[in-house]
Tab-separated table of C-alpha atoms in Angstrom:
chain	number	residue	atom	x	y	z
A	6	UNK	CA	12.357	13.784	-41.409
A	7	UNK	CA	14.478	15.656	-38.397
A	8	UNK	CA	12.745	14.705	-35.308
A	9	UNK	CA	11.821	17.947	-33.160
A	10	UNK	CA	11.955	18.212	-29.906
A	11	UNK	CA	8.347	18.296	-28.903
A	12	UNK	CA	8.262	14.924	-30.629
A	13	UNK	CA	11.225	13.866	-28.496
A	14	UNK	CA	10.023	14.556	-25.188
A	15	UNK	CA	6.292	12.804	-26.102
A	16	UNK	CA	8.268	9.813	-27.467
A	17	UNK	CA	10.242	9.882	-24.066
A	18	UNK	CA	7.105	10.323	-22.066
A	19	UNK	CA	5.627	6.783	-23.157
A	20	UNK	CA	4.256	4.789	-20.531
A	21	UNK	CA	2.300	2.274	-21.860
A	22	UNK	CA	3.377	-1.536	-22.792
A	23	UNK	CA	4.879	-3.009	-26.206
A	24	UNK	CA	1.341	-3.057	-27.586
A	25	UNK	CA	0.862	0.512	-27.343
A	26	UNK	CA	4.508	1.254	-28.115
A	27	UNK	CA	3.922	0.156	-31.686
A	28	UNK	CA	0.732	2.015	-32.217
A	29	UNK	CA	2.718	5.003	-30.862
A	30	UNK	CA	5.468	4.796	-33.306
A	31	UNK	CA	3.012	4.428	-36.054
A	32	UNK	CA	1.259	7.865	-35.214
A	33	UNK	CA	4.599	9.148	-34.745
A	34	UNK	CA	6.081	8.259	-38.164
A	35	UNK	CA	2.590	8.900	-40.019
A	36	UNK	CA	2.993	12.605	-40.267
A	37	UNK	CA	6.255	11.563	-42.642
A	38	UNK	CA	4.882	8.737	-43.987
A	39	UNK	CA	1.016	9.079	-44.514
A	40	UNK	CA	-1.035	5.889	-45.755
A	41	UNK	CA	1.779	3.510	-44.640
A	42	UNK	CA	2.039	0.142	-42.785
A	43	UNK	CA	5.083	-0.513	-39.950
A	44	UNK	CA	6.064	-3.889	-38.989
A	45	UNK	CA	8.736	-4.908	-36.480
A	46	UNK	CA	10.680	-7.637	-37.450
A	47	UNK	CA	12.563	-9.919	-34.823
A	48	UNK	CA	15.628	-10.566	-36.549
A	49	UNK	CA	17.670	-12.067	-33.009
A	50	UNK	CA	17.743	-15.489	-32.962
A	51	UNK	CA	17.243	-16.208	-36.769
A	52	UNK	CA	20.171	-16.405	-39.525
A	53	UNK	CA	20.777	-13.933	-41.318
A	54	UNK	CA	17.801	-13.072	-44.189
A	55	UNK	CA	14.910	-14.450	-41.807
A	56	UNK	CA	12.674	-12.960	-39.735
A	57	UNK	CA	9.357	-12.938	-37.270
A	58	UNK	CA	6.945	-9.928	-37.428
A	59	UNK	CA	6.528	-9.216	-33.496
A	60	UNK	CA	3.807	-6.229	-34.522
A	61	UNK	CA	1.988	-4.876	-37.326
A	62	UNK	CA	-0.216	-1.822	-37.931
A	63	UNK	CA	-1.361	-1.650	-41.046
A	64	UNK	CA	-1.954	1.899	-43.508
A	65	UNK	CA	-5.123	3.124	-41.895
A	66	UNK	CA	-3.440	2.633	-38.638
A	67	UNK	CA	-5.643	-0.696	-37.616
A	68	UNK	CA	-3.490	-2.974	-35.102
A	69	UNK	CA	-3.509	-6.762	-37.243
A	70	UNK	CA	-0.530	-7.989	-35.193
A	71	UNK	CA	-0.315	-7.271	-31.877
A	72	UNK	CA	3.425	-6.510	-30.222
A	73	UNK	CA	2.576	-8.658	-27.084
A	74	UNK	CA	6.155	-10.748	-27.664
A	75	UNK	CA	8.800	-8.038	-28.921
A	76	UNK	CA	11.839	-10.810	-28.407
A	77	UNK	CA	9.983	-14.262	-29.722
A	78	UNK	CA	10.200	-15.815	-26.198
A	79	UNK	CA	6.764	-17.204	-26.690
A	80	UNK	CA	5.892	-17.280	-30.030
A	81	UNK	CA	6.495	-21.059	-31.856
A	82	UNK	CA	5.667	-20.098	-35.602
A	83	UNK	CA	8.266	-20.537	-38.471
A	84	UNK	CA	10.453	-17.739	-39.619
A	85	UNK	CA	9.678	-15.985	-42.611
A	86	UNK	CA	12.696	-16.791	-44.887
A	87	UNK	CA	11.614	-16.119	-48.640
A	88	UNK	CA	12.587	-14.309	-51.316
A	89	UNK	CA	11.357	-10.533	-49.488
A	90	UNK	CA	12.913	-11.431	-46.501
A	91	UNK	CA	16.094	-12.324	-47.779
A	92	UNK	CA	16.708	-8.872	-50.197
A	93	UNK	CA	15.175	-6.871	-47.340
A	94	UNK	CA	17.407	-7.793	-44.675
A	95	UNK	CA	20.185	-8.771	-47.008
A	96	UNK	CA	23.112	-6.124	-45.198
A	97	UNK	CA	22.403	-4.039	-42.372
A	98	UNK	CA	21.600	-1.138	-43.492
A	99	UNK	CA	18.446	0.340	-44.716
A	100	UNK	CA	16.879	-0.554	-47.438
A	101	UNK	CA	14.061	0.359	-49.924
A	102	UNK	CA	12.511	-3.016	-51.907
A	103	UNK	CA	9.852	-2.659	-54.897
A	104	UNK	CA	7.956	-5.593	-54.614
A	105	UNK	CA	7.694	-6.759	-58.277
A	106	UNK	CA	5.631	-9.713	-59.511
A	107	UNK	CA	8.159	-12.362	-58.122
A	108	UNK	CA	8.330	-10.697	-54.509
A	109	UNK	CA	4.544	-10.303	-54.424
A	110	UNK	CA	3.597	-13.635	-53.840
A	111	UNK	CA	5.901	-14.452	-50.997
A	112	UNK	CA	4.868	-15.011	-47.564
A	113	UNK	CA	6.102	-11.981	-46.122
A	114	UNK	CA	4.484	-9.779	-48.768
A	115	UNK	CA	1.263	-11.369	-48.214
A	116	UNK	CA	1.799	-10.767	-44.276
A	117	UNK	CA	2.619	-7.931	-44.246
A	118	UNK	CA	-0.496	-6.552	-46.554
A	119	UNK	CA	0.607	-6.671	-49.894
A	120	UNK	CA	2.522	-3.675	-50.581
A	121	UNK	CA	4.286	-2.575	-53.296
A	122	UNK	CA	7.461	-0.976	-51.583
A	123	UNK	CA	8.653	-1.842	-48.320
A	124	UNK	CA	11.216	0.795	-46.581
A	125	UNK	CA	13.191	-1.556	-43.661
A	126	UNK	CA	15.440	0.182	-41.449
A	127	UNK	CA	17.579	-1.996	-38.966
A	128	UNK	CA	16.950	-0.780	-34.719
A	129	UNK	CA	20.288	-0.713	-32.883
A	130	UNK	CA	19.647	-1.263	-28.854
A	131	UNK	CA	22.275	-2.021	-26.316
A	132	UNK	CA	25.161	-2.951	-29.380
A	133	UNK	CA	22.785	-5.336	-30.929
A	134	UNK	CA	20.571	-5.426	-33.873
A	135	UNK	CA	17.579	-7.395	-32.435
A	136	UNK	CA	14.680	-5.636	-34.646
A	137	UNK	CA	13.902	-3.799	-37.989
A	138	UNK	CA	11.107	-1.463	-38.533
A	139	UNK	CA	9.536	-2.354	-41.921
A	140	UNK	CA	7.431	0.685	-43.757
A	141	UNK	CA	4.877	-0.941	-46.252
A	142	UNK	CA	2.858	1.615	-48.926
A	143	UNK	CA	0.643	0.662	-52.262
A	144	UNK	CA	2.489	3.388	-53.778
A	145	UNK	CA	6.288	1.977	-55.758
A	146	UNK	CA	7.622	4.996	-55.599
A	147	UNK	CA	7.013	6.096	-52.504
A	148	UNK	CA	10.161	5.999	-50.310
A	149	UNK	CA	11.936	6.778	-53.437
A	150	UNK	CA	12.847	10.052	-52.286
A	151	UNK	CA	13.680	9.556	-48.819
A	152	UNK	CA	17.622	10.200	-47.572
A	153	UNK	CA	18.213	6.665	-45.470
A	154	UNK	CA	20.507	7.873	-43.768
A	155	UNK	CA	18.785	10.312	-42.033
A	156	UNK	CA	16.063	8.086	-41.634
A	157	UNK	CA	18.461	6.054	-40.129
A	158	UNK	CA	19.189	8.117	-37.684
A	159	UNK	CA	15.585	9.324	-37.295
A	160	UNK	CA	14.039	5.750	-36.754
A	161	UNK	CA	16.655	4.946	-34.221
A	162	UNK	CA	16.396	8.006	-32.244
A	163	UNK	CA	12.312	7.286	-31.881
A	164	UNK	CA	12.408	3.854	-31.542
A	165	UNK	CA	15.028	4.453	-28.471
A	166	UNK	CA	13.542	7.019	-27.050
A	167	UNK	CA	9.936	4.027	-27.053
A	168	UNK	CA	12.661	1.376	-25.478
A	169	UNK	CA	13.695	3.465	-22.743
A	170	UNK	CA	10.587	3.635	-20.993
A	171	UNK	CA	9.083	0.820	-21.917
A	172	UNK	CA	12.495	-1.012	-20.299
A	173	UNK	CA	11.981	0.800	-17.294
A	174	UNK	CA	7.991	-0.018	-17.117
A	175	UNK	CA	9.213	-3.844	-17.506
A	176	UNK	CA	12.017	-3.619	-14.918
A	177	UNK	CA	9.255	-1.301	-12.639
A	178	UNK	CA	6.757	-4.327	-13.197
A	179	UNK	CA	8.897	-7.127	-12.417
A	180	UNK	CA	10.488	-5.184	-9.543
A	181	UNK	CA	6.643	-5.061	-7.858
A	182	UNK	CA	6.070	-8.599	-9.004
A	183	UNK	CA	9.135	-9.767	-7.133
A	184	UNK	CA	8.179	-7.120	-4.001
A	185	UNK	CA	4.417	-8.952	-3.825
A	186	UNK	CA	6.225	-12.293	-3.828
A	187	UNK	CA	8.757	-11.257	-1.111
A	188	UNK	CA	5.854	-9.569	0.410
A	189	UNK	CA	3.699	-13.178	0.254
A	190	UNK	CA	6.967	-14.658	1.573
A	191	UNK	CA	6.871	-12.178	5.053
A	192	UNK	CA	3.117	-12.953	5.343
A	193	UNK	CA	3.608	-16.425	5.999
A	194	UNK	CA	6.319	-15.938	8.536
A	195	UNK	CA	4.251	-13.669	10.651
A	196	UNK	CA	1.883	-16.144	10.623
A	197	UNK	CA	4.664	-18.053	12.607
A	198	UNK	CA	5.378	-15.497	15.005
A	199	UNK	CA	3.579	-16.152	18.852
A	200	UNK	CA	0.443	-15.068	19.034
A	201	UNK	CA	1.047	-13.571	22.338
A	202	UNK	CA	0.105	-16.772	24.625
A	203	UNK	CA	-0.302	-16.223	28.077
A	204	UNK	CA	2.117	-17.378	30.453
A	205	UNK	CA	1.192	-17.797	34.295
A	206	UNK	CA	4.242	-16.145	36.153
A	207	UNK	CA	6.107	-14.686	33.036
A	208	UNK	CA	5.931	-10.832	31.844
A	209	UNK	CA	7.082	-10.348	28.458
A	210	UNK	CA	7.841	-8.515	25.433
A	211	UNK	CA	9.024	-8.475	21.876
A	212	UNK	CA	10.107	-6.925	18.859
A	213	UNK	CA	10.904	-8.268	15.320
A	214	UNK	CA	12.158	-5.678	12.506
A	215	UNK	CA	13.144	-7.099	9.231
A	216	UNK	CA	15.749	-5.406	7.743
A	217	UNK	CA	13.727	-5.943	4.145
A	218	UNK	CA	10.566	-7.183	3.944
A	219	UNK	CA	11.284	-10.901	5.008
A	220	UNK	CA	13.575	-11.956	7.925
A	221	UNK	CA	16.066	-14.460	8.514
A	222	UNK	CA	15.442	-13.910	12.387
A	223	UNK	CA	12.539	-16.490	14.075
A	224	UNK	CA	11.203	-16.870	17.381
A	225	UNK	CA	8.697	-18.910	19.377
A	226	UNK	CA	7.495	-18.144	23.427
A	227	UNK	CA	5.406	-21.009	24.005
A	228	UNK	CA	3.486	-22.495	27.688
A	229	UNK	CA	4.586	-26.014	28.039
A	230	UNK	CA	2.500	-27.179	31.539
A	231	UNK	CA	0.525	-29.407	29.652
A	232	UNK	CA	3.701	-31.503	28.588
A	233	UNK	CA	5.209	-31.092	32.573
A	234	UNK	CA	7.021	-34.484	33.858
A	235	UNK	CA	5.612	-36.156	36.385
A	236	UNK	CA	7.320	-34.558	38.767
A	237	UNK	CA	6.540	-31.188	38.494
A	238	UNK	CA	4.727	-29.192	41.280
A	239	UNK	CA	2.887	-26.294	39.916
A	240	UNK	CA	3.111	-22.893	41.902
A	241	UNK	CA	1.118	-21.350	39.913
A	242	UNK	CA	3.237	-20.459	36.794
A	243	UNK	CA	3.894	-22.100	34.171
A	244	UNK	CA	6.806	-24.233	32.131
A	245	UNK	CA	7.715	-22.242	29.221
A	246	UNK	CA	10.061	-22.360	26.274
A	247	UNK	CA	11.697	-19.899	24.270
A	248	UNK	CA	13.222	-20.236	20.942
A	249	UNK	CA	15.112	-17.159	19.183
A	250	UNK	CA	17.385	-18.205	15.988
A	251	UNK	CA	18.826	-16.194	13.021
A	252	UNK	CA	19.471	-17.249	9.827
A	253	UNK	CA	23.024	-16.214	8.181
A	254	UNK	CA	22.045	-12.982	6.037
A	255	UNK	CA	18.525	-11.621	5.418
A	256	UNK	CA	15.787	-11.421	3.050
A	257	UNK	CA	13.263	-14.391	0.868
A	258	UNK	CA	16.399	-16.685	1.091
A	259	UNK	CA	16.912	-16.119	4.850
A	260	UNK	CA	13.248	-16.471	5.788
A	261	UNK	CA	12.805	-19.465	3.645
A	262	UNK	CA	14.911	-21.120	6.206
A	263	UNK	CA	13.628	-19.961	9.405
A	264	UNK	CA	10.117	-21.012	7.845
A	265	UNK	CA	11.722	-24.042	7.021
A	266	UNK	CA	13.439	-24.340	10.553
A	267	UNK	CA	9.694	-23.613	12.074
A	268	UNK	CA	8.577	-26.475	10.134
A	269	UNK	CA	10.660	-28.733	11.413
A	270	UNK	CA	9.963	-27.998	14.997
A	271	UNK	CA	6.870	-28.764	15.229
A	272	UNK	CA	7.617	-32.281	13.899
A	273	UNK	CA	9.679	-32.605	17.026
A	274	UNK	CA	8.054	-34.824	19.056
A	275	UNK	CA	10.565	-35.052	22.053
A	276	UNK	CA	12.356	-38.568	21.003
A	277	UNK	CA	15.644	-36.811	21.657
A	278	UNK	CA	17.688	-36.098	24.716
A	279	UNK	CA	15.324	-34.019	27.220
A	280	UNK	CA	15.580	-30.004	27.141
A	281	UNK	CA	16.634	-27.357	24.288
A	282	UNK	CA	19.498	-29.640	23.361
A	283	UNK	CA	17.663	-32.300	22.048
A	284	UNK	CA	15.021	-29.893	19.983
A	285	UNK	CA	17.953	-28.657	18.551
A	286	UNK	CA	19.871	-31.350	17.714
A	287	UNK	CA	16.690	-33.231	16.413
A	288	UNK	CA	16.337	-29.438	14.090
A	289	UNK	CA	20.120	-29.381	12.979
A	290	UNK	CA	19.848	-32.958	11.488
A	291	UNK	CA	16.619	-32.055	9.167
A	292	UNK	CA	18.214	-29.022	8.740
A	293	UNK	CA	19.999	-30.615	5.986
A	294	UNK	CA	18.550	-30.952	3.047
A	295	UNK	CA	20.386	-33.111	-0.084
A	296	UNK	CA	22.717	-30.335	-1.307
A	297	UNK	CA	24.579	-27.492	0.555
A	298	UNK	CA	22.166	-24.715	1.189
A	299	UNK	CA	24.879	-22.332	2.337
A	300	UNK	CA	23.026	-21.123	5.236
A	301	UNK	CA	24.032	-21.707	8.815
A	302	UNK	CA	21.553	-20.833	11.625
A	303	UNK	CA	22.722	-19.094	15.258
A	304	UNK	CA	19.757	-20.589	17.502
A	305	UNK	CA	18.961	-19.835	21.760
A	306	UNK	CA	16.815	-22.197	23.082
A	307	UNK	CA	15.525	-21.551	26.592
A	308	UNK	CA	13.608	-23.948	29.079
A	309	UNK	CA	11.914	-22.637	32.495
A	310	UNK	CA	11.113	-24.926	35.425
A	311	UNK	CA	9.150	-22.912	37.723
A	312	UNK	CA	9.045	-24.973	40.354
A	313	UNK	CA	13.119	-25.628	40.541
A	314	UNK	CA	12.977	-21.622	39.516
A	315	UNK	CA	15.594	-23.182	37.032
A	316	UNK	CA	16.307	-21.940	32.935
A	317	UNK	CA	17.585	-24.656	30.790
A	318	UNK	CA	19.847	-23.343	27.571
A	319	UNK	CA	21.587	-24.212	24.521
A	320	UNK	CA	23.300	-21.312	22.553
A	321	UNK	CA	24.132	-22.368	19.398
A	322	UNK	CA	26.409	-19.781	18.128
A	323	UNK	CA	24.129	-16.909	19.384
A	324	UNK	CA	24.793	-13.871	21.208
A	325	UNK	CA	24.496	-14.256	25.077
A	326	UNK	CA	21.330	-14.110	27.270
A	327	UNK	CA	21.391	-10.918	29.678
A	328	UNK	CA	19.848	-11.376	32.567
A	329	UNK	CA	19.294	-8.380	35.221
A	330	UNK	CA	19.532	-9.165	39.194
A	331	UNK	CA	19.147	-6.238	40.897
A	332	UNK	CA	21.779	-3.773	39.453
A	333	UNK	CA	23.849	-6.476	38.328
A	334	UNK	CA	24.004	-7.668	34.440
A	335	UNK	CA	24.700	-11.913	34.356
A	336	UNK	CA	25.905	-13.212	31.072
A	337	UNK	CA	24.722	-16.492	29.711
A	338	UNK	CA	26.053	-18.561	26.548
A	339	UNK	CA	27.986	-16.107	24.806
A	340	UNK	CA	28.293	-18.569	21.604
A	341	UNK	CA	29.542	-21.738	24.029
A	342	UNK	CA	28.268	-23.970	20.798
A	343	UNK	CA	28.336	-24.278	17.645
A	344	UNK	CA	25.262	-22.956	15.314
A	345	UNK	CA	22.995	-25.560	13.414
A	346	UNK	CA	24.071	-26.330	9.279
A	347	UNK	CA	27.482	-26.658	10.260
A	348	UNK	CA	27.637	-30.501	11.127
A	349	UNK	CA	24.447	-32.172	10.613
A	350	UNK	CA	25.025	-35.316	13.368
A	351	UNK	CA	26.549	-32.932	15.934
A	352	UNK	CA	24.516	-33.158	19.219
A	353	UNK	CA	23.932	-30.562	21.407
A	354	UNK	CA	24.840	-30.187	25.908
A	355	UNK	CA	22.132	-28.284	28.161
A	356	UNK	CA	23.268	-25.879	30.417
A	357	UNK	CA	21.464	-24.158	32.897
A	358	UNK	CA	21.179	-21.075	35.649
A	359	UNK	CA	19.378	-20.237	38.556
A	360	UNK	CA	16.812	-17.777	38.436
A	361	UNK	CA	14.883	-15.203	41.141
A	362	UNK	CA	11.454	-13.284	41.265
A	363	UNK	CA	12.176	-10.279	39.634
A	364	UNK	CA	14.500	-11.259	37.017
A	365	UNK	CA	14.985	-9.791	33.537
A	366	UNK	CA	16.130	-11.398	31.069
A	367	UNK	CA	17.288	-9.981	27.716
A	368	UNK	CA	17.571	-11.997	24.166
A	369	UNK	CA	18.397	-11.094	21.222
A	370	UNK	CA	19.902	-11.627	17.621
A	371	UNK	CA	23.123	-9.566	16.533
A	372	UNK	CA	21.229	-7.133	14.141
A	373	UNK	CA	20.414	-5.320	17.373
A	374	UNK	CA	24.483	-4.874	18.700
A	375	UNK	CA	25.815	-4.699	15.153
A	376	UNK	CA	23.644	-1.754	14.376
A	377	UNK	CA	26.143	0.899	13.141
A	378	UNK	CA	25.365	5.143	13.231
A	379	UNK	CA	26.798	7.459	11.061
A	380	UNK	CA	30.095	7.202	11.918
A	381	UNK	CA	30.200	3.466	11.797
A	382	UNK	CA	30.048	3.125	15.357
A	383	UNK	CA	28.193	-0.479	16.251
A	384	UNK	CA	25.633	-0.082	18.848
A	385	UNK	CA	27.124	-2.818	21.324
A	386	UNK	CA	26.631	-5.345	23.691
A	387	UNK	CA	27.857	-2.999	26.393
A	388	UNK	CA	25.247	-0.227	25.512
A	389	UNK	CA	22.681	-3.112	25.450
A	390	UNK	CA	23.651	-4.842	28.683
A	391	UNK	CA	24.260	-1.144	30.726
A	392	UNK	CA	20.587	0.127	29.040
A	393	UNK	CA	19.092	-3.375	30.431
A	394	UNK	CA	20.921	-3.020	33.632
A	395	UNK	CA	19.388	0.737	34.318
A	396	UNK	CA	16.127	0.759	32.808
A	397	UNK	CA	13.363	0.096	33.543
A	398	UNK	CA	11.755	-3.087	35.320
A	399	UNK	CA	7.992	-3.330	33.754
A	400	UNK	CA	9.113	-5.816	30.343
A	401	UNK	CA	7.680	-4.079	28.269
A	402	UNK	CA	8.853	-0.567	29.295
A	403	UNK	CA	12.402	-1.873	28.709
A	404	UNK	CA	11.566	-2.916	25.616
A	405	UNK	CA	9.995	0.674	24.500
A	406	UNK	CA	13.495	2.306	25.784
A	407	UNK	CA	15.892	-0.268	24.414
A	408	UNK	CA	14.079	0.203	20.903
A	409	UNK	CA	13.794	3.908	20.828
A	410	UNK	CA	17.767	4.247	22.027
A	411	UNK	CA	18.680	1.087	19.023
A	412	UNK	CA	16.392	3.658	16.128
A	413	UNK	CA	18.098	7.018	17.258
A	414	UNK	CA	21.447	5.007	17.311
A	415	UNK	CA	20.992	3.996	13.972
A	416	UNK	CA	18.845	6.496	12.139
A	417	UNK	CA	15.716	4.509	11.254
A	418	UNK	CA	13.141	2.009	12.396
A	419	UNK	CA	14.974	-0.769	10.708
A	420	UNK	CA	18.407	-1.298	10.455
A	421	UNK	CA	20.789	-3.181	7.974
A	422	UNK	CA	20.412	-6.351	9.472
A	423	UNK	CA	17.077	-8.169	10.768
A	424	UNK	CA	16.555	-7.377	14.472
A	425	UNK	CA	14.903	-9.201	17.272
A	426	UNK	CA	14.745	-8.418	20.686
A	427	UNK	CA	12.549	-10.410	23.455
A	428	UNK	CA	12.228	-9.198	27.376
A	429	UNK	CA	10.947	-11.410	29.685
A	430	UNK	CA	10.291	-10.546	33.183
A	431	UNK	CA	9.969	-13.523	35.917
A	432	UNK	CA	6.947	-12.713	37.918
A	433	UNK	CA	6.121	-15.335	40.359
């Protein structure tokens, strides 16, 4: 039966699951083989002789086995391994079997509807034999006729040209079953992200790009008055606190851990050493978890006294602070420490710098500088720093010119890495 080309290109247009893959190859091989039953047999997994029926349509083309579990990975019922199965998949090659009086009453026989010749042709796929396709008809001599090897070749070409797409309809579905999870995975952490709090005496904005659909990048801009020592004097702005941290790489692994390193700061309960150094060092330790996670996590944690006009830092391995004065660009951190998952009792020094009315400071994680154009050029702290230095003052006009210079720099809205990028204005 020469397959034609028209049969080809339907075969190759299948798009439905394993269930209707079966009941395609049925039609398909019906207007050779009118009247007649086709099994598939699992024969992966089983020594040789034995066998599973994964699907079975019977003569009048009626579905009595459904093909919901091609490769057994579910199914728990014994093997066939009688008498039928043995002669039918005795070599591999194909094979027509009367079934006589002494085949008839074997188990196979009986499942697969009594017939009284069974044509079973063995389906090569990826260098394997996993499956046979079993023809079943009430008539003995019915495949008498039939040149195997061209049927052979005929039953491998069609059941192929099935496997194909139905392969890339499973790899399709998993690939959007994964994407929802990821997708599940970046809902959460946007849930995490500030809720844009106001802040007495602080202008700010901010921008967070994954680089896929979940980020390794975090960060928190929180008021703190409510928690202010006892000797603070308010002039009318508040104590604030930034955290910005990035996770080594990107993606569900790298977000897990920022989640994870959000969860653990709001268990802080300030029984360290006062400032961002004892957050920090209170995060790195729980960190940790029982076996090496391979993740380490750059981290800038930021402090403001209002009333001492005073910012209180750690940098933990993360790119320095930028902070405008005038026309001048003042550098701060610069990596001075080391990041968190590198040594879990490590502890962590405060530094500080003085700041004015009118500042602008600049954060943010190295997806931003490491963004590379088409010639591979990296985008650069220097750009950064000179675009902060002569842009302009309003926060969140900066941050509309530093992101539409970082998209044109490197082609798209998102870049290769996650990027975060906070401006905060002092306005008090």
């Amino acid at each position: 039966m020469p397959i034609t080309l028209d049969q080809m290109l339907a075969l190759g247009a299948f798009d439905g699951d394993s269930v209707a893959a079966l009941r395609t190859l049925h039609a398909h091989f019906a207007t050779a083989l009118p009247r007649c039953s086709l099994a598939l047999l699992q024969v992966a997994g089983y020594p040789a002789g034995r066998c599973r029926i994964a699907g079975l349509v019977d003569d009048a083309g009626v579905e009595r086995i459904a093909n919901v579990d091609p490769l057994g990975q579910h199914d728990r019922t014994p093997p066939f391994d009688d008498a039928l199965a043995a002669t039918l998949l005795a070599r591999r090659e194909p094979r027509i079997v009367r079934v006589d009086a002494a085949l008839a009453g074997t188990p196979l026989a009986r499942a697969l509807g009594a017939p009284a010749a069974v044509l079973g042709v063995p389906v090569a796929n990826a260098g394997v034999v996993r499956h046979w396709l079993a023809f079943g008809s009430t008539d003995a001599t019915r495949f008498d006729a039939l040149d195997l090897a061209a049927w052979l070749a005929d039953v491998n070409l069609a059941a192929n040209l099935i496997v194909r797409p139905l392969a890339t309809r499973a790899l399709r579905d998993e690939t959007v079953r994964q994407r929802r999870a990821i997708e599940g995975i970046a809902d959460v952490q946007r849930l995490l992200l500030p809720d844009d709090p106001v802040i007495r005496g602080l202008e700010y904005a901010a921008h967070w790009q994954p680089a896929e659909t979940a980020a390794g990048d975090y960060y928190d801009l929180m008021p703190l008055t409510q928690y202010a020592p006892a000797d603070f004097v308010d002039p009318g702005a508040d104590i604030w606190a930034l955290m910005l941290a990035d996770v080594s790489g990107h993606g569900a692994a790298a977000a897990m851990e920022a989640v994870q390193f959000d969860a653990i700061l709001r268990t802080y309960g300030g029984d360290e050493d006062a400032g961002p150094a004892g957050a920090l060092t209170y995060a790195n330790r729980h960190f940790f978890s029982r076996r090496s996670r391979g993740h380490f996590l750059t981290a800038f944690a930021l402090l403001y006294r209002p009333d001492l006009r005073r910012a209180t830092f750690v940098d933990a391995g993360h790119p320095p602070l930028l902070q405008r004065r005038g026309d001048r660009i003042l550098r701060h951190g610069a990596g001075t420490q080391i990041p968190l998952g590198v040594l879990r009792e490590h502890a962590w020094q405060n530094e500080s710098f003085e700041v004015e009315s009118g500042d602008i400071l600049v954060l943010y994680t190295d997806g931003v500088v490491e963004a590379r154009d088409a010639s591979g050029e990296p985008f650069g702290e220097q750009r950064l720093a000179e675009l902060v230095r002569t842009g302009p003052r309003q926060a969140d006009a900066l941050l509309a010119l530093l992101r539409e210079r970082l998209v044109a720099h490197q082609g798209s809205d998102a870049g290769s890495d996650d990027q975060t990028l906070v401006v905060l204005r002092i306005a008090h």
